Coordinates of C-alpha atoms in Angstrom, one line a residue:
X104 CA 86.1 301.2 93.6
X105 CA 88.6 301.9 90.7
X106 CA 87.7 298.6 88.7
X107 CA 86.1 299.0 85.2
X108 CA 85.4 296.1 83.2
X109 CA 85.4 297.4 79.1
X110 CA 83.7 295.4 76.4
X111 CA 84.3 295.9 72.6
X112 CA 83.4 294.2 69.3
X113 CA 83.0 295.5 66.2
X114 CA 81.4 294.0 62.9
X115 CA 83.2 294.3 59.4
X116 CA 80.1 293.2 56.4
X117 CA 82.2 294.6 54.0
X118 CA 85.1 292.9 54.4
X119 CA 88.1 293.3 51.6
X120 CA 91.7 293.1 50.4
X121 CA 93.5 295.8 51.3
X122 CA 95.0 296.5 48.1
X123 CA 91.1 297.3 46.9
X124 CA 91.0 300.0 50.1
X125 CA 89.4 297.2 52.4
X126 CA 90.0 295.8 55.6
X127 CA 90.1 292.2 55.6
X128 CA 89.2 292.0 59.6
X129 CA 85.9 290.5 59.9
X130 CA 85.2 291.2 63.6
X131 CA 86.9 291.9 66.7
X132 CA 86.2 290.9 70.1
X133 CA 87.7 293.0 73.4
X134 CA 87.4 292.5 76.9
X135 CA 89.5 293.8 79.4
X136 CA 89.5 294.6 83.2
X137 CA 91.3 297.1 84.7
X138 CA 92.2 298.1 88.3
X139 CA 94.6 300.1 89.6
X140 CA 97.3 297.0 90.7
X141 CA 96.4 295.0 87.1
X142 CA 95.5 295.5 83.6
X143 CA 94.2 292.4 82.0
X144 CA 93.0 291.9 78.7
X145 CA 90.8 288.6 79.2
X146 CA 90.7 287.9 75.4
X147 CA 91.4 290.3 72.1
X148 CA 90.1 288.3 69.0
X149 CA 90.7 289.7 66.0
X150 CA 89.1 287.4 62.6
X151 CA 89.7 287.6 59.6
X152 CA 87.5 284.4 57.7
X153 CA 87.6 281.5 59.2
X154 CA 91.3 282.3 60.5
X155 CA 91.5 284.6 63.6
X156 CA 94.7 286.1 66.0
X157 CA 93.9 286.1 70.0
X158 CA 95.8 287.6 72.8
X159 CA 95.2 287.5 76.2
X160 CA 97.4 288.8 79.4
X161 CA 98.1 291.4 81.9
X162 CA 100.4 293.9 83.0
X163 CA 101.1 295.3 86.7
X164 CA 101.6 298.7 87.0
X165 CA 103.0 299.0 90.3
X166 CA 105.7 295.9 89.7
X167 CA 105.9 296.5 85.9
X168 CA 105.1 292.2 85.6
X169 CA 103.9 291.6 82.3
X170 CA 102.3 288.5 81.2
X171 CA 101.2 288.2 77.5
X172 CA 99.7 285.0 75.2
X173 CA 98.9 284.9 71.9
X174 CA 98.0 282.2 69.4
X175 CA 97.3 282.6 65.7
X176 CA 94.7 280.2 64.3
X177 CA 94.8 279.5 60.7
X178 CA 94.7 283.5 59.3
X179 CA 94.1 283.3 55.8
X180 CA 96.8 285.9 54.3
X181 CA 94.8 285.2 50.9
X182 CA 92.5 287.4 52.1
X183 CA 94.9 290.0 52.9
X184 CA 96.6 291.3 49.8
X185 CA 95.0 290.5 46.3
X186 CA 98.6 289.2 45.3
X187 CA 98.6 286.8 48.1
X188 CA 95.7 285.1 47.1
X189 CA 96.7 285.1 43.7
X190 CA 99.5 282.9 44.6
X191 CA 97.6 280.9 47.1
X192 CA 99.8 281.9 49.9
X193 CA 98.7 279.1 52.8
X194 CA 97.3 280.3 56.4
X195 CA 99.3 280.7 59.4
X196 CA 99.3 279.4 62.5
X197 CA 101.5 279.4 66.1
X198 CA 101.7 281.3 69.2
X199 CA 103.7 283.8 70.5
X200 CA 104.6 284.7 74.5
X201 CA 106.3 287.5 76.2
X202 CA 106.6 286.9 80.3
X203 CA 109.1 289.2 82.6
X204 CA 109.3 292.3 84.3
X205 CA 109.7 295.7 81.5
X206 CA 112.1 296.9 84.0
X207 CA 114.8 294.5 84.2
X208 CA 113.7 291.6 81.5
X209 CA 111.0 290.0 79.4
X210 CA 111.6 286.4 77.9
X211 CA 110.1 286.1 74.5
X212 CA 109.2 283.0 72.0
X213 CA 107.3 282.8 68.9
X214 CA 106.1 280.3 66.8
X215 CA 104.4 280.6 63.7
X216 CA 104.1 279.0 60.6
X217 CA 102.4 278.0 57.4
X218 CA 100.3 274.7 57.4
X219 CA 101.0 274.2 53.5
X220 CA 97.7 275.2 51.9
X221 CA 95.8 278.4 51.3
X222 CA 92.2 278.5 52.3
X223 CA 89.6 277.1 49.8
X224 CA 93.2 275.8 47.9
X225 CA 93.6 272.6 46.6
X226 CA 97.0 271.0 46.9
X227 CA 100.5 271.5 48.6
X228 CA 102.3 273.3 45.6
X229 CA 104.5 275.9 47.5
X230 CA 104.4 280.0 46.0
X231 CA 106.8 282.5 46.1
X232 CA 105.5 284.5 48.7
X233 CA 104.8 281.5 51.3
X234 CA 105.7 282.5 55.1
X235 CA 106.7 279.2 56.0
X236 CA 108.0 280.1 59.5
X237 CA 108.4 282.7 61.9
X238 CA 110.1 281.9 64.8
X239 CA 112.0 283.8 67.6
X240 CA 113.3 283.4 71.2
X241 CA 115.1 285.0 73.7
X242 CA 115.1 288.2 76.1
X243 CA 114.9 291.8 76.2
X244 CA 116.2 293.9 78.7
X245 CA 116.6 298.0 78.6
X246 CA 120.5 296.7 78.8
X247 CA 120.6 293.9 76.2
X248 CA 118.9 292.0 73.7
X249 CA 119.7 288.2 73.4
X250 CA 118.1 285.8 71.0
X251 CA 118.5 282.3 71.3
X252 CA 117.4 281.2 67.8
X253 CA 115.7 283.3 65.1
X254 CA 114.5 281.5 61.8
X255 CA 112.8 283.3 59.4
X256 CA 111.7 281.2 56.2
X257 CA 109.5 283.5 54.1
X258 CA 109.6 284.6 50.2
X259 CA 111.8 281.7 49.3
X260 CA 114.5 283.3 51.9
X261 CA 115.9 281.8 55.1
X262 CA 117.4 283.6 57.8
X263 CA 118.4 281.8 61.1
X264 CA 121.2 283.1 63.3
X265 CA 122.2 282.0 67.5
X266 CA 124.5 283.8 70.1
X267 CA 122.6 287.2 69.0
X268 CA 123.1 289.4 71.6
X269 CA 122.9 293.5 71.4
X270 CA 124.0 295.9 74.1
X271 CA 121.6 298.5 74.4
X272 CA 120.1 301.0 73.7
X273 CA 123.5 302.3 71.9
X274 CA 124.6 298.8 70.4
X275 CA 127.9 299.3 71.8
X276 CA 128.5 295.4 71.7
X277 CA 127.5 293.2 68.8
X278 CA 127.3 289.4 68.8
X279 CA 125.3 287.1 66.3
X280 CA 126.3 284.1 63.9
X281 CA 123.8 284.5 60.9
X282 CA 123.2 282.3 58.0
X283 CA 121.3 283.3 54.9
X284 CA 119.8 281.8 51.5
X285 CA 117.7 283.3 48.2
X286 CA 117.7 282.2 45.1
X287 CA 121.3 283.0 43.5
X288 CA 122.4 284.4 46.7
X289 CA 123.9 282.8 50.3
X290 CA 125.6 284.8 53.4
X291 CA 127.6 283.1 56.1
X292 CA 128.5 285.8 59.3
X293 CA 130.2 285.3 62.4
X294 CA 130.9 288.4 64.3
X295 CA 131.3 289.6 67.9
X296 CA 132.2 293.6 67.8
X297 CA 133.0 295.5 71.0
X298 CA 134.0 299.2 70.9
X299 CA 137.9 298.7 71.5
X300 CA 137.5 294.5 70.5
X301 CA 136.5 291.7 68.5
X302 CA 136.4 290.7 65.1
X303 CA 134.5 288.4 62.7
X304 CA 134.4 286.6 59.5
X305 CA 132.1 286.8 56.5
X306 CA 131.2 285.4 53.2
X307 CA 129.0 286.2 50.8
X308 CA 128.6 283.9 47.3
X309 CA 126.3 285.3 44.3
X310 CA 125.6 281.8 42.6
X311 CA 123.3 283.5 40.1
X312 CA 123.2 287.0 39.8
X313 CA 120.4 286.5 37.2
X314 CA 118.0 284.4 40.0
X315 CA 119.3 287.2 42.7
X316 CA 117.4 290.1 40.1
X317 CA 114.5 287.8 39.4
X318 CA 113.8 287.4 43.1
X319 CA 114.5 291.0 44.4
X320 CA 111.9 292.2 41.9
X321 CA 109.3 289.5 42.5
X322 CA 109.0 290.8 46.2
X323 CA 106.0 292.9 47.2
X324 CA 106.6 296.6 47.4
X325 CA 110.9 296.2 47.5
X326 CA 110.4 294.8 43.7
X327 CA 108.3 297.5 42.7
X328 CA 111.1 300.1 43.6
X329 CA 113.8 298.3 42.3
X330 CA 115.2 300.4 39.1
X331 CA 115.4 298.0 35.5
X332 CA 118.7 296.4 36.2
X333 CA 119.9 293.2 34.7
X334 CA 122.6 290.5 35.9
X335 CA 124.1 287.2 34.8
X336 CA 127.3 285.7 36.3
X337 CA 128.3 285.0 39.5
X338 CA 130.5 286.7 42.3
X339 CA 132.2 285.5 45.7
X340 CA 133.3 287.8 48.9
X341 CA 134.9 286.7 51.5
X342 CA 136.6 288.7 54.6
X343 CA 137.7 288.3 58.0
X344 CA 139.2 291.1 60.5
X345 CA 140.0 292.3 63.8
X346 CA 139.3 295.2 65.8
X347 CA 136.4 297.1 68.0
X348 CA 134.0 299.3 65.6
X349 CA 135.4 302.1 67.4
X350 CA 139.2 301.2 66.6
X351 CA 138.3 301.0 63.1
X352 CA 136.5 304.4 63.2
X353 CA 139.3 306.1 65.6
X354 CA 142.2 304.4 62.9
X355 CA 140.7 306.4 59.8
X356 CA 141.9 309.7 61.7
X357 CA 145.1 308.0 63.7
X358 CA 145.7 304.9 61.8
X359 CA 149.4 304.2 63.6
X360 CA 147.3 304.2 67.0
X361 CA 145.7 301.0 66.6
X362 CA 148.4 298.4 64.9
X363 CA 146.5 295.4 65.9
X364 CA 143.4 295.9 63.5
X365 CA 143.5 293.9 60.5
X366 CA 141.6 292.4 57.6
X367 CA 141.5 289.9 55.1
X368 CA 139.2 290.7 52.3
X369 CA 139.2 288.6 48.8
X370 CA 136.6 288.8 45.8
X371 CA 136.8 286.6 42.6
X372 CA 134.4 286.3 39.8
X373 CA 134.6 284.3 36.5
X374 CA 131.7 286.2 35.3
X375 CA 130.0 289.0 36.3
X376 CA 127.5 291.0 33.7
X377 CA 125.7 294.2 34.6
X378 CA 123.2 296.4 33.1
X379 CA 121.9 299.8 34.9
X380 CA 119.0 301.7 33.3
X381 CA 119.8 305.2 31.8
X382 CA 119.3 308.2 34.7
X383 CA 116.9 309.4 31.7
X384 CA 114.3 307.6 30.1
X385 CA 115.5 306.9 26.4
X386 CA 113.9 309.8 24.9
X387 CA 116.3 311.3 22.6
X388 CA 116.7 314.3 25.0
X389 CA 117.0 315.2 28.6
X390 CA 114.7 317.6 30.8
X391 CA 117.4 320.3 29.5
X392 CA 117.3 319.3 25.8
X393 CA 120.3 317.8 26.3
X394 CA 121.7 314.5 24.7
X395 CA 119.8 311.3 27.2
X396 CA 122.0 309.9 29.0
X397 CA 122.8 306.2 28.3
X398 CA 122.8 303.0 30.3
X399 CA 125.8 301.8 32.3
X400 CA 127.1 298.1 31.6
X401 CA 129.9 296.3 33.2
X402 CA 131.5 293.0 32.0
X403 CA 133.5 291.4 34.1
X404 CA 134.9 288.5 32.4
X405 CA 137.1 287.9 35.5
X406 CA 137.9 289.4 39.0
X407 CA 140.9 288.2 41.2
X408 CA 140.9 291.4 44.3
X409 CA 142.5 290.5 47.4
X410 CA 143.2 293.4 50.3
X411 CA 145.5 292.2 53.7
X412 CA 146.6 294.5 56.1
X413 CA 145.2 297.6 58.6
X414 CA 144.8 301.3 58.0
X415 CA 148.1 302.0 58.5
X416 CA 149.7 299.5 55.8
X417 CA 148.3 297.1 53.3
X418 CA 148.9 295.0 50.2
X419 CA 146.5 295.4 47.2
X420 CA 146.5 292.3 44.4
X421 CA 144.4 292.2 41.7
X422 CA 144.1 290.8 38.3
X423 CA 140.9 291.1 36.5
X424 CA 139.7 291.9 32.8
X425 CA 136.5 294.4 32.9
X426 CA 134.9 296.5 30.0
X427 CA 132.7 299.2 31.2
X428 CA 130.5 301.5 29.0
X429 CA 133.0 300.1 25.9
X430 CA 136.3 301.1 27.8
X431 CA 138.4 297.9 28.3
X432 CA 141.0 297.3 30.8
X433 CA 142.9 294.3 31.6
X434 CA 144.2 294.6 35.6
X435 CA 147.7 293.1 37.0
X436 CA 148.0 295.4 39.6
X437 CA 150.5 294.6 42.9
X438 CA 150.6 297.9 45.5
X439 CA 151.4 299.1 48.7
X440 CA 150.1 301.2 51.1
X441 CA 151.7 302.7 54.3
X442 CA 150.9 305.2 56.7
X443 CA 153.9 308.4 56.8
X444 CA 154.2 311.5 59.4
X445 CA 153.7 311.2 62.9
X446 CA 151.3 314.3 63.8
X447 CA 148.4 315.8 61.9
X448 CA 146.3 314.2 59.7
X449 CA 147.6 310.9 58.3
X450 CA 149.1 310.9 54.7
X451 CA 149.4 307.7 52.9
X452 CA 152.7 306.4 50.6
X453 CA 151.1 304.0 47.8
X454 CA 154.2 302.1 46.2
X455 CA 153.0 300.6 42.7
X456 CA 155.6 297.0 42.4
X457 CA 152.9 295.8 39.3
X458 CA 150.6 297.6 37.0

């Protein structure tokens, strides 16, 4: 009494891209057994080719247990997207587990990556929209998320970051040490932000603003919406600081009540060109027969910014030599700023020593 045993599988003969309205899924197998003490999903098979994804578990009701496996079997993302295919993205494979109890903690772990060659691809050439790996593990709890290790390797990008750990479900607390890499681009963080402590330290480098473009706009759907802009040069960031998220907030309106923030921020650049498209297509005239409007550009020849200090005071130095839009201005600019009267809302002295 109370068990049912449910059976499903479907057929796909017109199987497809889904870029050409099609589903590439060739079949799918479902069985599961449920009671009123378990759910289990004996097997879930869903193929697509010769490739196919299967999960099996369960899931107790009454002691909110969950149990869940999963391995992926050489799925052939060229027959996903037409693009894929076209660059001869290679099949995944790896499994993936979630074990715990929903109402105090699940332990995760994933796995998954590409074995190198498409299917019916010759070769080990490598394309730009490879997913070389997928991999994750750690534990959720309706208090906090920690991961162990993430490593993401997919469209020429990696991402892999340790110590991540998010209080939940407000993110009041913030740990993680991330690294990242794309072509003309590489970020280094390492933060740990409480509400009233912490701090951190990041950098970000632009090797090749020009490779950074080509690479945003060679990704599926994000390139598409990109708008025309162009870049050469290259640009460097680099900061450090101290202080809970919710000093910094609390110091824009009071910024004598929190002395102990601080940061450190510094960007150069010995090159830096920009190009942003026109708001309206070069037509002559705007939608109000108006003059078009033209394109932005910005030449940075050289950039020298650094910013030390807290809300309440800080030191500005920079020396730089931009043109923008044909307006030229060379920068040697030393300033001050400090916080002045002690009720109300905060009013700021700015002393000019170089300009």
């Amino acid at each position: 009494l109370g068990r049912r045993l449910t059976t499903v599988a479907i057929l796909n003969a017109a199987t497809g891209p889904i870029d050409k309205q099609r589903l590439p899924l060739s079949q799918l197998l479902a069985r599961a057994r449920i009671t009123p003490e378990r759910w289990t999903a004996e097997t879930v098979q869903v193929h697509v080719g010769d490739g196919r994804l299967q999960l099996q578990g369960h899931f107790e009701p009454k002691t909110q247990a969950l149990d869940v496996r999963g391995e992926v079997r050489q799925l052939p993302l060229v027959r996903i997207h037409g693009e894929l295919a076209a660059q001869r993205v290679p099949d995944l494979s790896g499994t993936l587990a979630a074990t715990g109890q929903l109402d105090s903690g699940v332990d995760f772990d994933a796995d998954i990556s590409s074995q190198g060659n498409a299917t019916g691809a010759g070769g080990s050439q490598r394309s730009r929209l490879d997913v070389r790996a997928i991999q994750a593990r750690g534990r959720w709890s309706p208090r906090r998320l920690d991961v162990e290790r993430m490593h993401l390797d997919a469209f020429q990008a990696r991402v892999d970051a340790s110590r991540l750990s998010v209080a939940l479900p407000g993110a009041d607390r913030i740990e993680a040490v991330v690294t990242a890499t794309a072509p003309g681009f590489s970020l280094d963080a390492d933060a740990a932000m409480r509400q009233a402590s912490g701090g951190g330290k990041l950098t970000l480098s632009v090797a090749s603003a020009e490779q950074l473009v080509g690479w945003l706009r060679s990704l599926p759907v994000l390139g598409e919406a990109l708008p025309a802009l162009a870049a050469t040069g290259a640009a460097q960031i680099a900061a450090d600081w101290q202080g809970g998220w919710q000093q910094w907030l609390d110091g824009l309106q009071d910024p004598a009540a929190h002395p102990d923030l601080h940061l450190n921020a510094h960007a150069r650049s010995a090159g830096l060109h920009i190009e942003l498209p026109a708001a309206v297509p070069a037509q002559g005239t705007d939608a109000e027969g108006g003059k078009a409007s033209s394109a932005t550009v910005i030449d940075m020849k050289k950039l020298d910014a650094q910013v030390r200090g807290n809300l309440a005071a800080a030191t500005l130095v920079a020396e730089g030599d931009l043109t923008a839009n044909g307006t030229h201005a060379v920068l040697a600019t030393r300033a001050q700023t400090a916080q002045t009267g002690a009720s109300g809302a905060p009013v700021w002295n700015i002393t000019l020593q170089q300009f």
